Short mmCIF file of C-alpha atoms in Angstrom, two decimals:
data_model
loop_
_atom_site.label_atom_id
_atom_site.label_comp_id
_atom_site.label_asym_id
_atom_site.label_seq_id
_atom_site.Cartn_x
_atom_site.Cartn_y
_atom_site.Cartn_z
CA UNK K 1 0.00 0.00 0.00
CA UNK K 2 2.85 2.32 0.87
CA UNK K 3 4.54 1.45 -2.41
CA UNK K 4 1.44 2.41 -4.38
CA UNK K 5 1.20 5.73 -2.57
CA UNK K 6 4.86 6.55 -3.21
CA UNK K 7 4.55 5.59 -6.84
CA UNK K 8 1.46 7.80 -7.27
CA UNK K 9 3.26 10.76 -5.76
CA UNK K 10 6.21 10.21 -8.08
CA UNK K 11 3.95 10.18 -11.13
CA UNK K 12 2.22 13.34 -9.94
CA UNK K 13 5.58 15.12 -9.49
CA UNK K 14 6.72 14.03 -12.94
CA UNK K 15 3.49 15.29 -14.52
CA UNK K 16 3.74 18.69 -12.81
CA UNK K 17 7.36 19.08 -13.89
CA UNK K 18 6.47 18.28 -17.49
CA UNK K 19 3.59 20.76 -17.44
CA UNK K 20 5.76 23.56 -16.09
CA UNK K 21 8.38 22.92 -18.76
CA UNK K 22 5.70 22.97 -21.44
CA UNK K 23 4.27 26.27 -20.19
CA UNK K 24 7.70 27.83 -19.97
CA UNK K 25 8.52 26.59 -23.41
CA UNK K 26 5.34 28.08 -24.85
CA UNK K 27 5.99 31.33 -23.01
CA UNK K 28 9.51 31.63 -24.35
CA UNK K 29 8.35 30.82 -27.86
CA UNK K 30 5.54 33.44 -27.66
CA UNK K 31 7.61 36.18 -26.08
CA UNK K 32 10.90 35.69 -27.81
CA UNK K 33 10.06 37.62 -30.99
CA UNK K 34 8.81 40.89 -29.35
CA UNK K 35 11.74 40.88 -26.96
CA UNK K 36 14.19 40.52 -29.79
CA UNK K 37 12.36 43.24 -31.74
CA UNK K 38 12.48 45.59 -28.76
CA UNK K 39 16.18 44.93 -28.32
CA UNK K 40 16.77 45.57 -32.01
CA UNK K 41 14.81 48.87 -31.87
CA UNK K 42 16.76 49.98 -28.82
CA UNK K 43 20.08 49.20 -30.52
CA UNK K 44 18.96 51.09 -33.64
CA UNK K 45 17.90 54.05 -31.48
CA UNK K 46 21.26 54.00 -29.71
CA UNK K 47 23.02 54.12 -33.06
CA UNK K 48 20.77 57.02 -34.08
CA UNK K 49 21.65 58.88 -30.88
CA UNK K 50 25.32 58.45 -31.69
CA UNK K 51 24.92 59.80 -35.24
CA UNK K 52 22.53 62.58 -34.20
CA UNK K 53 24.85 63.69 -31.43
CA UNK K 54 27.73 64.06 -33.87
CA UNK K 55 25.53 66.22 -36.11
CA UNK K 56 24.27 68.15 -33.08
CA UNK K 57 27.80 69.01 -31.97
CA UNK K 58 28.77 70.09 -35.51
CA UNK K 59 25.74 72.39 -35.90
CA UNK K 60 26.17 73.75 -32.37
CA UNK K 61 29.80 74.62 -33.13
CA UNK K 62 28.74 76.27 -36.39
CA UNK K 63 26.15 78.33 -34.49
CA UNK K 64 28.76 79.43 -31.97
CA UNK K 65 31.13 80.58 -34.71
CA UNK K 66 28.38 82.45 -36.60
CA UNK K 67 27.11 84.15 -33.44
CA UNK K 68 30.64 85.35 -32.64
CA UNK K 69 30.98 86.71 -36.16
CA UNK K 70 27.60 88.46 -35.85
CA UNK K 71 28.60 90.00 -32.51
CA UNK K 72 31.91 91.30 -33.87
CA UNK K 73 30.36 92.67 -37.06
CA UNK K 74 27.48 94.30 -35.16
CA UNK K 75 29.91 96.02 -32.79
CA UNK K 76 31.91 97.26 -35.78
CA UNK K 77 28.75 98.49 -37.52
CA UNK K 78 27.46 100.28 -34.42
CA UNK K 79 30.80 102.03 -33.89
CA UNK K 80 30.99 103.11 -37.53
CA UNK K 81 27.39 104.29 -37.43
CA UNK K 82 28.06 106.37 -34.31
CA UNK K 83 31.09 107.96 -35.93
CA UNK K 84 29.14 108.61 -39.11
CA UNK K 85 26.28 110.30 -37.23
CA UNK K 86 28.84 112.47 -35.46
CA UNK K 87 30.39 113.32 -38.82
CA UNK K 88 26.98 114.28 -40.22
CA UNK K 89 26.54 116.74 -37.37
CA UNK K 90 30.00 118.07 -38.17
CA UNK K 91 29.23 118.82 -41.83
CA UNK K 92 29.93 122.56 -42.35
CA UNK K 93 29.61 122.98 -38.59
CA UNK K 94 32.51 125.41 -38.25
CA UNK K 95 31.16 127.49 -41.13
CA UNK K 96 27.65 127.63 -39.66
CA UNK K 97 29.00 128.34 -36.17
CA UNK K 98 31.13 131.18 -37.51
CA UNK K 99 28.21 132.73 -39.40
CA UNK K 100 25.95 132.28 -36.36
CA UNK K 101 28.49 134.07 -34.17
CA UNK K 102 28.82 136.88 -36.72
CA UNK K 103 25.04 137.26 -36.92
CA UNK K 104 24.64 137.32 -33.13
CA UNK K 105 27.47 139.85 -32.75
CA UNK K 106 26.01 142.13 -35.45
CA UNK K 107 22.57 142.04 -33.83
CA UNK K 108 24.10 142.87 -30.48
CA UNK K 109 26.14 145.75 -31.91
CA UNK K 110 23.15 147.36 -33.62
CA UNK K 111 20.65 146.59 -30.85
CA UNK K 112 20.98 149.95 -28.95
CA UNK K 113 20.61 152.03 -32.13
CA UNK K 114 17.59 150.06 -33.37
CA UNK K 115 16.03 150.12 -29.91
CA UNK K 116 16.44 153.92 -29.81
CA UNK K 117 15.00 154.30 -33.32
CA UNK K 118 11.99 152.15 -32.42
CA UNK K 119 11.41 153.96 -29.13
CA UNK K 120 11.53 157.41 -30.81
CA UNK K 121 8.90 156.25 -33.28
CA UNK K 122 6.63 155.11 -30.42
CA UNK K 123 7.12 158.38 -28.56
CA UNK K 124 6.35 160.44 -31.70
CA UNK K 125 3.19 158.42 -32.28
CA UNK K 126 2.11 158.88 -28.65
CA UNK K 127 2.72 162.64 -28.85
CA UNK K 128 0.66 162.95 -32.01
CA UNK K 129 -2.11 160.97 -30.39
CA UNK K 130 -2.02 163.39 -27.46
CA UNK K 131 -2.06 166.29 -29.98
CA UNK K 132 1.31 167.44 -28.68
CA UNK K 133 2.67 168.69 -31.99
CA UNK K 134 5.86 170.13 -30.54
CA UNK K 135 6.88 166.90 -28.81
CA UNK K 136 5.98 164.88 -31.91
CA UNK K 137 8.18 167.16 -33.99
CA UNK K 138 11.12 166.79 -31.62
CA UNK K 139 10.82 162.98 -31.61
CA UNK K 140 10.53 162.91 -35.41
CA UNK K 141 13.64 165.06 -35.78
CA UNK K 142 15.66 162.81 -33.48
CA UNK K 143 14.32 159.68 -35.20
CA UNK K 144 14.94 160.94 -38.71
CA UNK K 145 18.47 161.94 -37.75
CA UNK K 146 19.39 158.26 -37.20
CA UNK K 147 17.03 156.85 -39.84
CA UNK K 148 19.71 156.07 -42.43
CA UNK K 149 21.99 154.64 -39.78
CA UNK K 150 19.15 152.40 -38.54
CA UNK K 151 18.38 151.29 -42.10
CA UNK K 152 22.05 150.43 -42.65
CA UNK K 153 22.09 148.48 -39.39
CA UNK K 154 19.03 146.49 -40.40
CA UNK K 155 20.56 145.76 -43.80
CA UNK K 156 23.77 144.60 -42.14
CA UNK K 157 21.81 142.27 -39.87
CA UNK K 158 19.79 140.96 -42.83
CA UNK K 159 22.92 140.18 -44.82
CA UNK K 160 24.37 138.24 -41.89
CA UNK K 161 21.06 136.44 -41.41
CA UNK K 162 20.78 135.55 -45.10
CA UNK K 163 24.34 134.19 -45.13
CA UNK K 164 23.58 132.11 -42.04
CA UNK K 165 20.31 130.79 -43.50
CA UNK K 166 22.02 129.85 -46.77
CA UNK K 167 24.76 127.98 -44.90
CA UNK K 168 22.19 126.12 -42.80
CA UNK K 169 20.23 125.11 -45.90
CA UNK K 170 23.40 123.94 -47.59
CA UNK K 171 24.34 121.92 -44.52
CA UNK K 172 20.84 120.42 -44.33
CA UNK K 173 21.08 119.38 -47.99
CA UNK K 174 24.45 117.72 -47.41
CA UNK K 175 23.14 116.04 -44.25
CA UNK K 176 20.15 114.69 -46.16
CA UNK K 177 22.30 113.01 -48.81
CA UNK K 178 24.11 110.96 -46.16
CA UNK K 179 21.05 110.37 -43.98
CA UNK K 180 19.02 109.16 -46.97
CA UNK K 181 21.75 106.61 -47.67
CA UNK K 182 21.27 105.30 -44.12
CA UNK K 183 17.47 105.01 -44.29
CA UNK K 184 17.57 101.32 -45.38
CA UNK K 185 19.61 100.48 -42.26
CA UNK K 186 16.53 100.93 -40.09
CA UNK K 187 14.52 98.50 -42.23
CA UNK K 188 17.30 95.88 -42.11
CA UNK K 189 17.54 96.23 -38.32
CA UNK K 190 13.80 95.54 -38.08
CA UNK K 191 14.34 92.30 -40.01
CA UNK K 192 17.07 91.33 -37.54
CA UNK K 193 14.80 92.09 -34.57
CA UNK K 194 12.00 89.95 -36.04
CA UNK K 195 14.41 87.08 -36.73
CA UNK K 196 15.78 87.26 -33.19
CA UNK K 197 12.21 86.84 -31.90
CA UNK K 198 11.87 83.72 -34.05
CA UNK K 199 15.17 82.43 -32.64
CA UNK K 200 13.84 83.02 -29.11
CA UNK K 201 10.81 80.83 -29.93
CA UNK K 202 13.09 78.16 -31.41
CA UNK K 203 15.24 78.29 -28.29
CA UNK K 204 12.19 77.67 -26.09
CA UNK K 205 11.29 74.57 -28.12
CA UNK K 206 14.93 73.48 -28.06
CA UNK K 207 15.09 73.85 -24.26
CA UNK K 208 11.91 71.79 -23.82
CA UNK K 209 13.27 69.04 -26.09
CA UNK K 210 16.59 69.14 -24.23
CA UNK K 211 14.85 68.50 -20.90
CA UNK K 212 12.95 65.54 -22.36
CA UNK K 213 16.14 64.23 -23.97
CA UNK K 214 18.11 64.36 -20.70
CA UNK K 215 15.22 62.70 -18.87
CA UNK K 216 15.19 59.87 -21.44
CA UNK K 217 18.95 59.42 -21.05
CA UNK K 218 18.56 59.11 -17.26
CA UNK K 219 16.00 56.32 -17.69
CA UNK K 220 18.00 54.58 -20.41
CA UNK K 221 15.25 55.14 -22.99
CA UNK K 222 17.30 55.29 -26.19
CA UNK K 223 14.24 55.45 -28.44
CA UNK K 224 12.83 58.58 -26.74
CA UNK K 225 16.33 60.03 -26.44
CA UNK K 226 16.83 59.64 -30.19
CA UNK K 227 13.47 61.26 -30.96
CA UNK K 228 14.12 64.25 -28.68
CA UNK K 229 17.69 64.64 -29.90
CA UNK K 230 16.33 64.74 -33.44
CA UNK K 231 13.97 67.57 -32.38
CA UNK K 232 16.90 69.35 -30.76
CA UNK K 233 18.90 69.05 -33.95
CA UNK K 234 15.97 70.27 -36.05
CA UNK K 235 15.56 73.43 -33.94
CA UNK K 236 19.31 73.96 -33.89
CA UNK K 237 19.45 73.78 -37.69
CA UNK K 238 16.62 76.31 -37.90
CA UNK K 239 18.52 78.59 -35.53
CA UNK K 240 21.63 78.15 -37.65
CA UNK K 241 19.69 79.20 -40.75
CA UNK K 242 18.33 82.24 -38.89
CA UNK K 243 21.79 83.23 -37.71
CA UNK K 244 23.02 82.94 -41.29
CA UNK K 245 20.27 85.37 -42.31
CA UNK K 246 21.22 87.80 -39.54
CA UNK K 247 24.88 87.61 -40.52
CA UNK K 248 23.89 88.43 -44.09
CA UNK K 249 21.84 91.41 -42.88
CA UNK K 250 24.71 92.70 -40.74
CA UNK K 251 26.91 92.53 -43.84
CA UNK K 252 24.23 94.49 -45.72
CA UNK K 253 24.28 97.14 -42.97
CA UNK K 254 28.07 97.25 -43.30
CA UNK K 255 27.69 97.87 -47.04
CA UNK K 256 25.08 100.60 -46.49
CA UNK K 257 27.27 102.39 -43.95
CA UNK K 258 30.22 102.27 -46.34
CA UNK K 259 28.06 103.76 -49.12
CA UNK K 260 26.93 106.55 -46.78
CA UNK K 261 30.53 107.23 -45.75
CA UNK K 262 31.46 107.64 -49.41
CA UNK K 263 28.72 110.26 -49.82
CA UNK K 264 30.05 112.07 -46.77
CA UNK K 265 33.46 112.57 -48.36
CA UNK K 266 32.09 113.97 -51.63
#
């Protein structure tokens, strides 16, 4: 009886062992293909990360070089523009200043005489209004005595004023030639400002992708890391293209300033 019991237990153990092996075998057969596929996808993603990172570093270096070139050229342009604006103010400045000083001095010299002539006229008019013929006569005599001198003084002042006005008009005309040559600079700078705003938007998207990329790296998720690194590279390439545009515009500003400088020397 004991032998039968022991034999039955042995058969039961053998059956359970066989069943477990069968289940495990089926499980391995069913799960083997997806596991291999996942491993293959991960390896492919890892390879992509490697290639993308090389491209990322190359574009990032290119961006750094272009940005440095933009900074240097912009500084040069701004300095030249400041000097040019100062030069515009200096066009015929000494001539105008000299004529202005001469005009002011002439007015000051003749001021007492003209003030006296004007005052005598007012006094004569007041006397006539008051029917004081004698006083009116006296004022008229005094006024008429310096009439020619007053007329000469006014003519002298007018000549100085006309010379000053002509010099100012001539200066304004010369200023305009140079300033007109610089008008396009403002429009180009607006293009640069607009492009910098676009770069700021790109940089926000790049920063967001960079956070997701670093998070994927921490968790060992090569597939997500590859996808986010690709987004990073895409935004970086866009930024590179924008910086190329800005560099081109700064070169255009440089050309415009040079053209304006040439007009200044004519």
